[in-house]
XYZ file of C-alpha atoms in Angstrom:
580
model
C -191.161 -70.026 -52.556
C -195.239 -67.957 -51.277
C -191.313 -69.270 -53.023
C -187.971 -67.981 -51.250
C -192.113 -68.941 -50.506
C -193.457 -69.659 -52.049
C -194.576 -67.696 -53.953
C -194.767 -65.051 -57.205
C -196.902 -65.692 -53.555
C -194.505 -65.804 -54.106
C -198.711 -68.426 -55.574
C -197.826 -65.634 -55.120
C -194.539 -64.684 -54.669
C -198.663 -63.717 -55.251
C -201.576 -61.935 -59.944
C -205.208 -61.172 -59.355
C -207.942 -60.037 -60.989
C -209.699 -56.547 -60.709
C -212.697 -56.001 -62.259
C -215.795 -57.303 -60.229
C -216.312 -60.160 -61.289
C -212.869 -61.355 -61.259
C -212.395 -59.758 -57.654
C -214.768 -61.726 -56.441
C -213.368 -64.780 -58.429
C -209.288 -63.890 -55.952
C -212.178 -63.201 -52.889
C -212.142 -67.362 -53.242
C -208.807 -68.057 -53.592
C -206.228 -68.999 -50.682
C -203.354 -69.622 -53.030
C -202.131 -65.825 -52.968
C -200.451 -66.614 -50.188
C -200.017 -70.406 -49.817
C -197.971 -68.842 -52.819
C -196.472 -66.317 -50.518
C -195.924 -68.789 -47.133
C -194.002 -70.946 -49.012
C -191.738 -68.052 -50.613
C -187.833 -69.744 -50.653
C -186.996 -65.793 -49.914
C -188.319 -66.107 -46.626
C -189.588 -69.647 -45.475
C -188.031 -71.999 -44.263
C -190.155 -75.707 -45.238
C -188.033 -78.674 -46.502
C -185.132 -80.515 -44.690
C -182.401 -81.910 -46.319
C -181.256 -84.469 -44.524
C -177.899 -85.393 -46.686
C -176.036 -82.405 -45.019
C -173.629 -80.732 -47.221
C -170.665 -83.053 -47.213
C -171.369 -83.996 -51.330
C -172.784 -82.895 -54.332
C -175.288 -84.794 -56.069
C -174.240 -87.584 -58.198
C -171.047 -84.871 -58.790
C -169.180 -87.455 -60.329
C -171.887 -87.889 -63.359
C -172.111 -84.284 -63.901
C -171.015 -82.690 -66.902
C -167.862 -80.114 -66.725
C -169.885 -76.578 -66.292
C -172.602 -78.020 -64.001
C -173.429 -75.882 -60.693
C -175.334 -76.860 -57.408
C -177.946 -74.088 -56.045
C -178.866 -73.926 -52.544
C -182.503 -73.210 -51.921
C -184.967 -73.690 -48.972
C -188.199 -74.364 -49.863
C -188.572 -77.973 -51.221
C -191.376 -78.811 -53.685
C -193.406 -81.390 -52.041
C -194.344 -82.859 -56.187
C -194.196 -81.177 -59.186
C -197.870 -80.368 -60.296
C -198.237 -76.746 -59.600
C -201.438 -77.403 -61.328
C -203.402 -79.000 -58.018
C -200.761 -77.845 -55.431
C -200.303 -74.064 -53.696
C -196.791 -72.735 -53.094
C -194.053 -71.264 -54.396
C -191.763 -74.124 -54.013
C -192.697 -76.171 -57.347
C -193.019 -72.913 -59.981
C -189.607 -71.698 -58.223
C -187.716 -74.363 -59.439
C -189.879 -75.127 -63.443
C -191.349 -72.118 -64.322
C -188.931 -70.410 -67.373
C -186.732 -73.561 -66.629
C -188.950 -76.394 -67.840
C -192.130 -74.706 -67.977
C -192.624 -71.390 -70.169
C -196.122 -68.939 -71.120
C -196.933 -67.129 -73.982
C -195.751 -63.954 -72.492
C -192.957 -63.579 -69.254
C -191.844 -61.231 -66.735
C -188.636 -59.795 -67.438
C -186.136 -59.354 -64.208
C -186.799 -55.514 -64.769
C -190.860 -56.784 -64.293
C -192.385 -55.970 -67.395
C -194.216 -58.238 -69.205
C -192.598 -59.357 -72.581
C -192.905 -62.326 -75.331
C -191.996 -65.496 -74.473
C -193.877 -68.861 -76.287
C -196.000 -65.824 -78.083
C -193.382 -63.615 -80.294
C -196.586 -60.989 -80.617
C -200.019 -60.322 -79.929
C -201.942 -57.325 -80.811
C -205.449 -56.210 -78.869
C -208.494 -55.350 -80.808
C -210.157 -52.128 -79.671
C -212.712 -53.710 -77.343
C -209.594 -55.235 -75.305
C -211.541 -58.538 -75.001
C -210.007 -60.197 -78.326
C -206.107 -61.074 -77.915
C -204.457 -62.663 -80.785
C -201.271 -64.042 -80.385
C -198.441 -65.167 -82.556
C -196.648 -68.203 -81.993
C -192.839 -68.998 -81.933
C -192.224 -71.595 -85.090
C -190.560 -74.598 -84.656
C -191.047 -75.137 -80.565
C -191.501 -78.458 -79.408
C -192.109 -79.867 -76.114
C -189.409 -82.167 -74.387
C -190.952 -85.465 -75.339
C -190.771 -84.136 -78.957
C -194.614 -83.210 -79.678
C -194.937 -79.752 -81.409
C -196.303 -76.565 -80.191
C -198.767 -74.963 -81.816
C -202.146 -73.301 -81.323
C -203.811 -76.253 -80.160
C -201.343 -76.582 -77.636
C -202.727 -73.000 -76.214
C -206.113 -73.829 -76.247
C -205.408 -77.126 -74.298
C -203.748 -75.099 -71.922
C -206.348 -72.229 -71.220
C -209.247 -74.333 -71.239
C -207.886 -77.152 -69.090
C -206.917 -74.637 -66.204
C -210.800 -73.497 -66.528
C -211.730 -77.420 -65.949
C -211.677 -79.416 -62.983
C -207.976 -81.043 -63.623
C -206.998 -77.998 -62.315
C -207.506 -77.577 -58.461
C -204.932 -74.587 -57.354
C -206.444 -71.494 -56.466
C -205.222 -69.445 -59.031
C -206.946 -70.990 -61.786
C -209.319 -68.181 -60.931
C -207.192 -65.613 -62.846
C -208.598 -67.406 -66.318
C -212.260 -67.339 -65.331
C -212.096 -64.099 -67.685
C -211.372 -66.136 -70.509
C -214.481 -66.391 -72.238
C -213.246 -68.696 -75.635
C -210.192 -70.078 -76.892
C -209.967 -69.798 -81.412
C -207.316 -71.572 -83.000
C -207.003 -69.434 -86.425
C -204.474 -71.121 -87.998
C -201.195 -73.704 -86.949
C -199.400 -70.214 -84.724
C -202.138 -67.915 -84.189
C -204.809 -68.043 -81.520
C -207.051 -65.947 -80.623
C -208.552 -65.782 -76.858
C -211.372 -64.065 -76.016
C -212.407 -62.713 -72.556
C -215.766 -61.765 -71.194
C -214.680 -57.901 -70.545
C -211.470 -56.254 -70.556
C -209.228 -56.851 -67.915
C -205.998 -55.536 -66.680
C -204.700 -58.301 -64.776
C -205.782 -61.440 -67.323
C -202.409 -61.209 -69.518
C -200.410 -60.568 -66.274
C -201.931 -63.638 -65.060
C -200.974 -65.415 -68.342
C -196.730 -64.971 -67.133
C -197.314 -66.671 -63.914
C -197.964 -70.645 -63.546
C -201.481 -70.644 -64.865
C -199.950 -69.662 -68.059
C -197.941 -72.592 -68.386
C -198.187 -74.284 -71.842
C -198.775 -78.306 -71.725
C -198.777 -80.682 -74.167
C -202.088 -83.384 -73.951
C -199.779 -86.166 -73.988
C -197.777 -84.421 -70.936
C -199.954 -84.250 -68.008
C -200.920 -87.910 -67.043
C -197.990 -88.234 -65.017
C -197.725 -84.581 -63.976
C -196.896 -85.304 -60.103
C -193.295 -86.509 -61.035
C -192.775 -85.691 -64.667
C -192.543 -82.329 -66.386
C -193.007 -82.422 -70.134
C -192.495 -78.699 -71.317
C -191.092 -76.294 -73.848
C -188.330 -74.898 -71.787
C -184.531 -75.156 -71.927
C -184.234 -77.616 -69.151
C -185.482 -81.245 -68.455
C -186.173 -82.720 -64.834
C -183.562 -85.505 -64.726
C -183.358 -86.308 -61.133
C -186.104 -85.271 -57.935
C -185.311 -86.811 -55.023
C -188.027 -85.314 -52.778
C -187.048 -83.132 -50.061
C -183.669 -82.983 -50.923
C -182.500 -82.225 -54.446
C -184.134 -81.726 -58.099
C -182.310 -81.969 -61.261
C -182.287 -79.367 -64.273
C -180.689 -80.550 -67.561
C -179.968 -79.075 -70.617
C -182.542 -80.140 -73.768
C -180.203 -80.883 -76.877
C -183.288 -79.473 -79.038
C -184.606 -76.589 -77.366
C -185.921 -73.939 -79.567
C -184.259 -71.160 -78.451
C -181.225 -69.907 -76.808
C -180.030 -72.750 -74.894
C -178.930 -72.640 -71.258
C -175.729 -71.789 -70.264
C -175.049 -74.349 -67.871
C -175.011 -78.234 -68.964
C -176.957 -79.402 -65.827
C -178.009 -77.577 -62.839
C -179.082 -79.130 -59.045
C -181.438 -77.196 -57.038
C -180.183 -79.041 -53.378
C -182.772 -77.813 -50.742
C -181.535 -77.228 -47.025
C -182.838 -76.562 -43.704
C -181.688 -73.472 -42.901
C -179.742 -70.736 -43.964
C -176.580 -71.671 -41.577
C -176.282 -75.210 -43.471
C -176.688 -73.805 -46.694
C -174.068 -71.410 -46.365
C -171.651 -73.741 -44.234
C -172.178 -75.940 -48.066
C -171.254 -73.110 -49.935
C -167.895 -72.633 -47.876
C -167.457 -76.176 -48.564
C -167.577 -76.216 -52.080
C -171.053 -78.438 -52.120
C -172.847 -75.698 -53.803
C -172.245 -72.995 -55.734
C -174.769 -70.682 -55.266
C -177.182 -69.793 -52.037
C -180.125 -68.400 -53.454
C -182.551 -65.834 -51.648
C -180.267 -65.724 -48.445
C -182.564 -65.479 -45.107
C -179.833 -64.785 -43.202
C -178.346 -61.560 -43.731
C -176.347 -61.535 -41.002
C -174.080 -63.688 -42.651
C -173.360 -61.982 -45.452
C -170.822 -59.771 -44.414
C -168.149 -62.360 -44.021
C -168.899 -63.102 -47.756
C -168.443 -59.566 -48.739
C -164.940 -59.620 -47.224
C -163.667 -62.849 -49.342
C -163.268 -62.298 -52.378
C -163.612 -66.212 -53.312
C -167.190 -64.971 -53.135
C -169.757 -62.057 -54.388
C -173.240 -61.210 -53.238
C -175.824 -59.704 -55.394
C -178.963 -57.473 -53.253
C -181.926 -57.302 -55.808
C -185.631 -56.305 -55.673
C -188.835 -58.595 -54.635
C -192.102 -58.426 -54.277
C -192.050 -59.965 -51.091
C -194.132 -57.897 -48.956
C -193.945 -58.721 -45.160
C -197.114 -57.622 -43.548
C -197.935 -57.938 -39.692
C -201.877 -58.345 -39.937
C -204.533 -57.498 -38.098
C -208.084 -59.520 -37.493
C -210.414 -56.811 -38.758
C -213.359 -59.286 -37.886
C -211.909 -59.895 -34.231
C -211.822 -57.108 -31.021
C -210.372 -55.221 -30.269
C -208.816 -54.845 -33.847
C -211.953 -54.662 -35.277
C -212.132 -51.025 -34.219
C -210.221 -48.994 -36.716
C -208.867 -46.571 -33.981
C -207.192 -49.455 -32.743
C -205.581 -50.620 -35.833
C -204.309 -47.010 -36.535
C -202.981 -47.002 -32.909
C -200.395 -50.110 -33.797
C -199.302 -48.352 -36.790
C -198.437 -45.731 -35.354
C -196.372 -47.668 -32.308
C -194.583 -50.060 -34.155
C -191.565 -48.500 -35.357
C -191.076 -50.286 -38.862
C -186.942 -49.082 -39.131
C -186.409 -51.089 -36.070
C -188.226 -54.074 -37.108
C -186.787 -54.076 -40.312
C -183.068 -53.845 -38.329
C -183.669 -56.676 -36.467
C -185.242 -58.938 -38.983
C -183.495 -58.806 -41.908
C -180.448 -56.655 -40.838
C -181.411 -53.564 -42.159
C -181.334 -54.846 -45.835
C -184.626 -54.427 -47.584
C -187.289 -51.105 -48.222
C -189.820 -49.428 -46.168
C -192.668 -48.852 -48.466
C -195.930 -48.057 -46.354
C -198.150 -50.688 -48.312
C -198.802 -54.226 -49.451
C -197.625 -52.461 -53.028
C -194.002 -53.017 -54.524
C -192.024 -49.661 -56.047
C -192.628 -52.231 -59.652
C -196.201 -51.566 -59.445
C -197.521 -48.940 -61.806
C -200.105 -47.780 -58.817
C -197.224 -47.470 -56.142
C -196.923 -44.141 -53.679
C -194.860 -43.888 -50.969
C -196.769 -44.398 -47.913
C -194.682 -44.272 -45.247
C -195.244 -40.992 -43.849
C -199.291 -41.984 -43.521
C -198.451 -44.022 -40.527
C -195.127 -42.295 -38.885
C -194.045 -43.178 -35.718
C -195.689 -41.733 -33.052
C -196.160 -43.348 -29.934
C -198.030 -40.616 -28.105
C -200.168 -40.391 -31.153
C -200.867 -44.483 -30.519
C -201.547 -43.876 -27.154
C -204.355 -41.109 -27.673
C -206.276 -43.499 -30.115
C -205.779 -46.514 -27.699
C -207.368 -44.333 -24.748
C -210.436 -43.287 -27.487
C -211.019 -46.759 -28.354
C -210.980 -47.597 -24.332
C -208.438 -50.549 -24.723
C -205.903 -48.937 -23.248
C -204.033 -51.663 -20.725
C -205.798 -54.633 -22.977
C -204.092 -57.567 -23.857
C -204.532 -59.138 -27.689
C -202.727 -62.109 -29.122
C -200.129 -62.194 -31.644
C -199.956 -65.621 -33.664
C -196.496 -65.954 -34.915
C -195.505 -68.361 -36.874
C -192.082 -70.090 -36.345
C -190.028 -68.592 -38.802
C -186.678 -66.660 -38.221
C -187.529 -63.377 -39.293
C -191.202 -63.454 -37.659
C -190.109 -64.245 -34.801
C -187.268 -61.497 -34.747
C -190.095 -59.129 -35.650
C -192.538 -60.334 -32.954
C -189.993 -58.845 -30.328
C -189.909 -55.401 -31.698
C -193.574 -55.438 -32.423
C -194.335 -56.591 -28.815
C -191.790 -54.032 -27.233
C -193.068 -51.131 -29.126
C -196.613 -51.806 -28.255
C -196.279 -52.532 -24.659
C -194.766 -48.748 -24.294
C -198.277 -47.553 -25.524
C -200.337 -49.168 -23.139
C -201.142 -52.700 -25.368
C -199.926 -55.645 -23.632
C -199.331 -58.511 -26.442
C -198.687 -61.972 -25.575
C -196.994 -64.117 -28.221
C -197.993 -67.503 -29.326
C -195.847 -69.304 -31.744
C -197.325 -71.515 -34.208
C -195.630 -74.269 -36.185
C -195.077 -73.418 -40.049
C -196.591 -74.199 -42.137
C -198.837 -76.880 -40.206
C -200.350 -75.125 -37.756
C -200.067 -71.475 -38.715
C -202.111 -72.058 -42.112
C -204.823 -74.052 -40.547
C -205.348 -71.672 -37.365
C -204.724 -68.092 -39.445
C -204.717 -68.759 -43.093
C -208.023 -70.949 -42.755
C -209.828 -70.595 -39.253
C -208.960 -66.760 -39.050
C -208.233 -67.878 -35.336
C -205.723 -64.818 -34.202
C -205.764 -61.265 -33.361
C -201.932 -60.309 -34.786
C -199.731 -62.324 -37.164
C -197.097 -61.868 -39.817
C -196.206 -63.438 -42.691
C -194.522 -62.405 -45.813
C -196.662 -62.284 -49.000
C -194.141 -62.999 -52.178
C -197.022 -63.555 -55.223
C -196.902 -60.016 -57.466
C -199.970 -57.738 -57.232
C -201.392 -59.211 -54.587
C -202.878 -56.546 -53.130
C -206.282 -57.417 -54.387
C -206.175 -60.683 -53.026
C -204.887 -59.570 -49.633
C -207.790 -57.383 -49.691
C -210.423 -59.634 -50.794
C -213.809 -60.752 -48.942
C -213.144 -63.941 -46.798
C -209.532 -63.778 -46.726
C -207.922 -63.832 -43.463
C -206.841 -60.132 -42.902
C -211.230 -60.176 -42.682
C -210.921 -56.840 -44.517
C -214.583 -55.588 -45.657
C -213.639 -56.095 -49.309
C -217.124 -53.837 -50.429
C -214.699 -50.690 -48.985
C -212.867 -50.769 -52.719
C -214.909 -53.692 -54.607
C -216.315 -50.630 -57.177
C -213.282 -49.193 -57.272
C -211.010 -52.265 -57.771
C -214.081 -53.326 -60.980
C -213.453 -49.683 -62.354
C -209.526 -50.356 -62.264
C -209.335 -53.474 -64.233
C -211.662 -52.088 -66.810
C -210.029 -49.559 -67.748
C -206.859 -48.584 -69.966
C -203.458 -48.109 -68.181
C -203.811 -44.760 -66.543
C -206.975 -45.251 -65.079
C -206.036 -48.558 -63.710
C -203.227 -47.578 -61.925
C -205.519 -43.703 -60.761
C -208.178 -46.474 -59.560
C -205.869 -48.789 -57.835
C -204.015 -45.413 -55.874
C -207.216 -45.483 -54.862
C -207.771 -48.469 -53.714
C -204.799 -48.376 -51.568
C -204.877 -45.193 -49.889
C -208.569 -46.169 -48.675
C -207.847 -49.773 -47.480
C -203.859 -49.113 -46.429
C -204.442 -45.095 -45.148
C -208.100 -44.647 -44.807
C -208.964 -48.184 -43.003
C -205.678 -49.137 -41.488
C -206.235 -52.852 -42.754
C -202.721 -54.116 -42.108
C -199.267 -52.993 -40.966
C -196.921 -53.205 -44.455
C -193.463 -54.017 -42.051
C -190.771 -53.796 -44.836
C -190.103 -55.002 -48.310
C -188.108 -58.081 -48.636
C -184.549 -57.992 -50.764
C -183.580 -60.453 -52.862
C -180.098 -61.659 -51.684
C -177.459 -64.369 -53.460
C -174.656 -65.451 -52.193
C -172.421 -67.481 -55.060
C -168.776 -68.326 -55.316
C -166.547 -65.907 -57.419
C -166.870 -67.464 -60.809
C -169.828 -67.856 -61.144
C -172.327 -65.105 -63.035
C -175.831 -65.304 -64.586
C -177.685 -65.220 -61.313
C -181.088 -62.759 -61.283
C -180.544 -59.946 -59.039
C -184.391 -58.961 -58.797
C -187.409 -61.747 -58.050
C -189.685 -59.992 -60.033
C -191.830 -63.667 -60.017
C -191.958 -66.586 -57.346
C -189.726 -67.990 -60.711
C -186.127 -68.609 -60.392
C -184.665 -68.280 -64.259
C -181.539 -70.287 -64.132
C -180.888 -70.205 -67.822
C -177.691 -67.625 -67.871
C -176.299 -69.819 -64.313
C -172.931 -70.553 -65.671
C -168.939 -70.523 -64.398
C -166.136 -68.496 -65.498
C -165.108 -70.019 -69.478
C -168.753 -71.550 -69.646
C -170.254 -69.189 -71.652
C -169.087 -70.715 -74.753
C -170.382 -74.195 -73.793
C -173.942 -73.641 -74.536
C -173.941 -72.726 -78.255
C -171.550 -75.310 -78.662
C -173.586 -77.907 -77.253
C -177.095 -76.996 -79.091
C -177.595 -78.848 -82.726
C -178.723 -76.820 -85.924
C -182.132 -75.877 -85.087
C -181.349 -74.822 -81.416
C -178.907 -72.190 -82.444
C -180.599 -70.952 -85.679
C -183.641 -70.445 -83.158
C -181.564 -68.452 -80.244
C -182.042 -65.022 -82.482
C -185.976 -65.601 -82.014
C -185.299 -66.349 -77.991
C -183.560 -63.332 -78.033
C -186.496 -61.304 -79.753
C -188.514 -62.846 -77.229
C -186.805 -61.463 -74.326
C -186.950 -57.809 -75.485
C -189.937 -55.111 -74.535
C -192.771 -55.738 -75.288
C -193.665 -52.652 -76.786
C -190.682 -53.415 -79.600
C -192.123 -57.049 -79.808
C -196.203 -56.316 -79.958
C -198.309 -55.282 -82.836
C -200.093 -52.194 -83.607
C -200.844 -49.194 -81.642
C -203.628 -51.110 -80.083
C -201.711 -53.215 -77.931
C -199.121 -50.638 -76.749
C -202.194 -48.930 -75.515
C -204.574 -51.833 -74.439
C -202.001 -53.866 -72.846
C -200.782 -54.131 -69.045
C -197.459 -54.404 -70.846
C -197.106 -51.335 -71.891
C -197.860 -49.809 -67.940
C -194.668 -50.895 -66.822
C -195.991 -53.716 -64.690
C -193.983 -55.311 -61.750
C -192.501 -59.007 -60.937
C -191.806 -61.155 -57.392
């Protein structure tokens, strides 16, 4: 839902590249956070209009079935030419699958690939495929499949943003019917990283004429039913290749707001609210036990920025002024309850190059004064563009309180999401203060890159960020430490308000459900109810469960899965990576 934008955005929630080239390959992309806005942890987009008074088509449903609750409707289903979290939320892992995944721990393991080894240039990766996978309209998967994939993101059919993460990708080798090698033009930290998000995805040729409103992928689940705006359909495939998914049939219902959804999950209309943006609500649900709540991780990073381009927050005593007057424990109090982390930076605790930062910028409002008074702004008034989203809004207040006590005066003006805030921020760079949460994983780069609208001077960490991406996994994450402390501590480039949690409300009996968002991807393959378990190997033929051992290989470490000691040591894999 950038999934609950966005993004993985999350699009996204937020994977970019590093080296030099490639940073200046994110510089032109705006789907980082399209990917975030749209994050279903945080935004609030699509109506449904059917209210919560029935499921849908519950009498059709097989016994087992469960509705999910989600905000962020996907406006089609080709995440291919459309930004946002909403789409890859609902299909990616469900209906949609890469060579490699994010675990819900976020590391990076086998997925469509069950190996791959490095060669000791780290520009040659060979993969080996899983046997016997076939896409849901039957054709096979193979290596040709791969280098359809890779090289059709790199053409023009693609048109989202994040296509840029394969302009590394120098040439695509089929070597045999499951191995494939892909070469890239240097080595590159982020490229396989990019390979578990959406630009990953593995199509079939005879699957994407129609890819607006039909999904044709290797994944355990079919798209049945999309009723736009309101509800979208997951079914279980007969033949999937692996383990199959635990639940029969699963409806992703999308609601207004929070209130509704949960009012539907009192009712018995859904089972499950997923990434609650309420909070305040959930302690009612704590005290029944008809229900359970899960708190998890994201990498949903909710940043108030600052116009670096525009005065008087083009002055970097300025900038360092607000961080130090906006009390971050308060905000995060009053915006999401207290639930969530302070972390200091655009940088999730999953990251391998994450410090804590929170003591760079501590509260100090006589400190914020002095630096206001130096900068002779002192009694100015700037504009904050806030977008019309619950928790934004609920942050505005403290933001605009805490500054007004060091001499800023800050006048809000809200701004319809996502209409109006994307065209007048995202795109014009028309503000002086906004907020947003940013839900795509490793982001940072993005946030950070030249012509995005935080108008950072990306040439501050350019050499730096091109050194990190080259090089193997400890000087990537030395390099990227340093990237942060210069733009986050050094340049004061934005104010990092709180991490976002990933909270799930469901009804007693019902288990499976990620904790952490590690991805703007919501894996709804172990969704089941109490006595369902059993259901799913039942259901899948010969091949399906003589193929679950392989799904299960697939889901281990990648480290236990890889080959050779030059992929433990040339891969991002092996650094512990991070998901959203």
């Amino acid at each position: 839902m950038p999934q609950p934008v966005p993004p993985r955005a999350r699009q996204r929630r937020a994977g970019l590249s590093r080296s030099r080239a490639g940073y200046r390959a994110r510089s032109r992309s705006r789907a980082g956070l399209a990917v975030a806005l749209l994050s279903a942890a945080m935004l609030l987009l699509s109506a449904c209009t059917a209210g919560y008074t029935a499921r849908d088509d519950a009498g059709a449903a097989p016994a087992g079935s469960l509705t999910v609750a989600l905000t962020a409707a996907p406006s089609n289903l080709d995440f291919t030419t459309t930004s946002g979290a909403a789409i890859p939320q609902a299909l990616m892992g469900n209906v949609y699958q890469g060579l490699v995944a994010v675990n819900e721990d976020g590391k990076l393991v086998p997925q469509l690939a069950s190996g791959w080894q490095v060669d000791s240039s780290r520009t040659v990766y060979t993969f080996e495929l899983q046997p016997g996978v076939t896409f849901s309209n039957g054709d096979p998967f193979n290596a040709e499949s791969v280098k359809f994939s890779v090289e059709r993101v790199k053409s023009a059919a693609w048109s989202n943003g994040l296509k840029s993460g394969m302009d590394v990708v120098k040439a695509v080798e089929v070597r045999g019917e499951h191995t494939v090698a892909i070469t890239l033009s240097r080595p590159s930290q982020s490229w396989l990283w990019t390979m578990a998000t959406l630009v990953g995805a593995q199509f079939t040729p005879n699957g994407t004429a129609k890819l607006a409103t039909q999904a044709v992928g290797t994944g355990p689940f079919t798209v049945t039913s999309w009723k736009p705006g309101q509800s979208l359909t997951l079914t279980r495939r007969e033949h999937y290749w692996g383990q199959p998914a635990a639940a029969p049939q699963i409806a992703l219902r999308y609601y207004a707001d929070p209130t509704t959804a949960t009012n539907a999950l009192r009712a018995g209309a859904v089972d499950v609210v997923a990434g609650m943006q309420a909070p305040d609500l959930l302690p009612g649900f704590q005290k029944d036990a008809g229900f359970k709540v899960t708190e998890g991780t994201t990498t949903g990073e909710v940043v108030m920025s600052m116009n670096n381009q525009k005065a008087p927050l083009n002055d970097v005593r300025v900038r360092r002024a607000v961080l130090h007057a906006v009390n971050r424990k308060a905000v995060l109090d009053s915006a999401w309850a207290g639930r969530g982390s302070l972390i200091g930076a655009p940088v999730p605790p999953t990251d391998p190059y994450y410090e804590d930062l929170n003591n760079a910028y501590p509260h100090d409002p006589a400190k914020a004064r002095e630096l206001l008074k130096q900068a002779g702004v002192d009694g100015s008034t700037i504009t904050f563009s806030v977008p019309d989203l619950p928790y934004a809004v609920a942050a505005a207040q403290v933001v605009v309180s805490d500054l007004k006590k060091v001499g800023l005066n800050v006048k809000i003006k809200q701004q319809e999401f996502p209409a109006v805030w994307l065209d007048q921020v995202l795109t014009k760079h028309d503000y002086q203060l906004s907020v947003i949460a940013h839900v795509e994983p490793r982001d940072l780069l993005s946030l950070l890159s030249k012509g995005y609208y935080l108008g950072y001077d990306s040439s501050r960490i350019s050499e730096l960020a091109a050194q990190a991406d080259a090089g193997d996994d400890a000087s990537y994450a030395a390099n990227m430490k340093k990237v942060v402390r210069r733009a986050v501590v050094d340049d004061a480039v934005a104010d990092t308000l709180f991490l976002l949690p990933n909270l799930n409300v469901m009804r007693a009996d019902v288990s499976g459900m990620p904790v952490n968002a590690p991805t703007t991807a919501l894996d709804l393959t172990r969704l089941t109810k109490t006595g369902q378990q059993g259901d799913a190997a039942r259901s899948g033929d010969a091949a399906a469960s003589g193929n679950s051992a392989r799904s299960e290989r697939a889901a281990r470490s990648g480290d236990a899965a890889r080959f050779g000691d030059d992929a433990a040591s040339g891969n991002p894999a092996s650094s512990g990576g991070e998901g959203a």
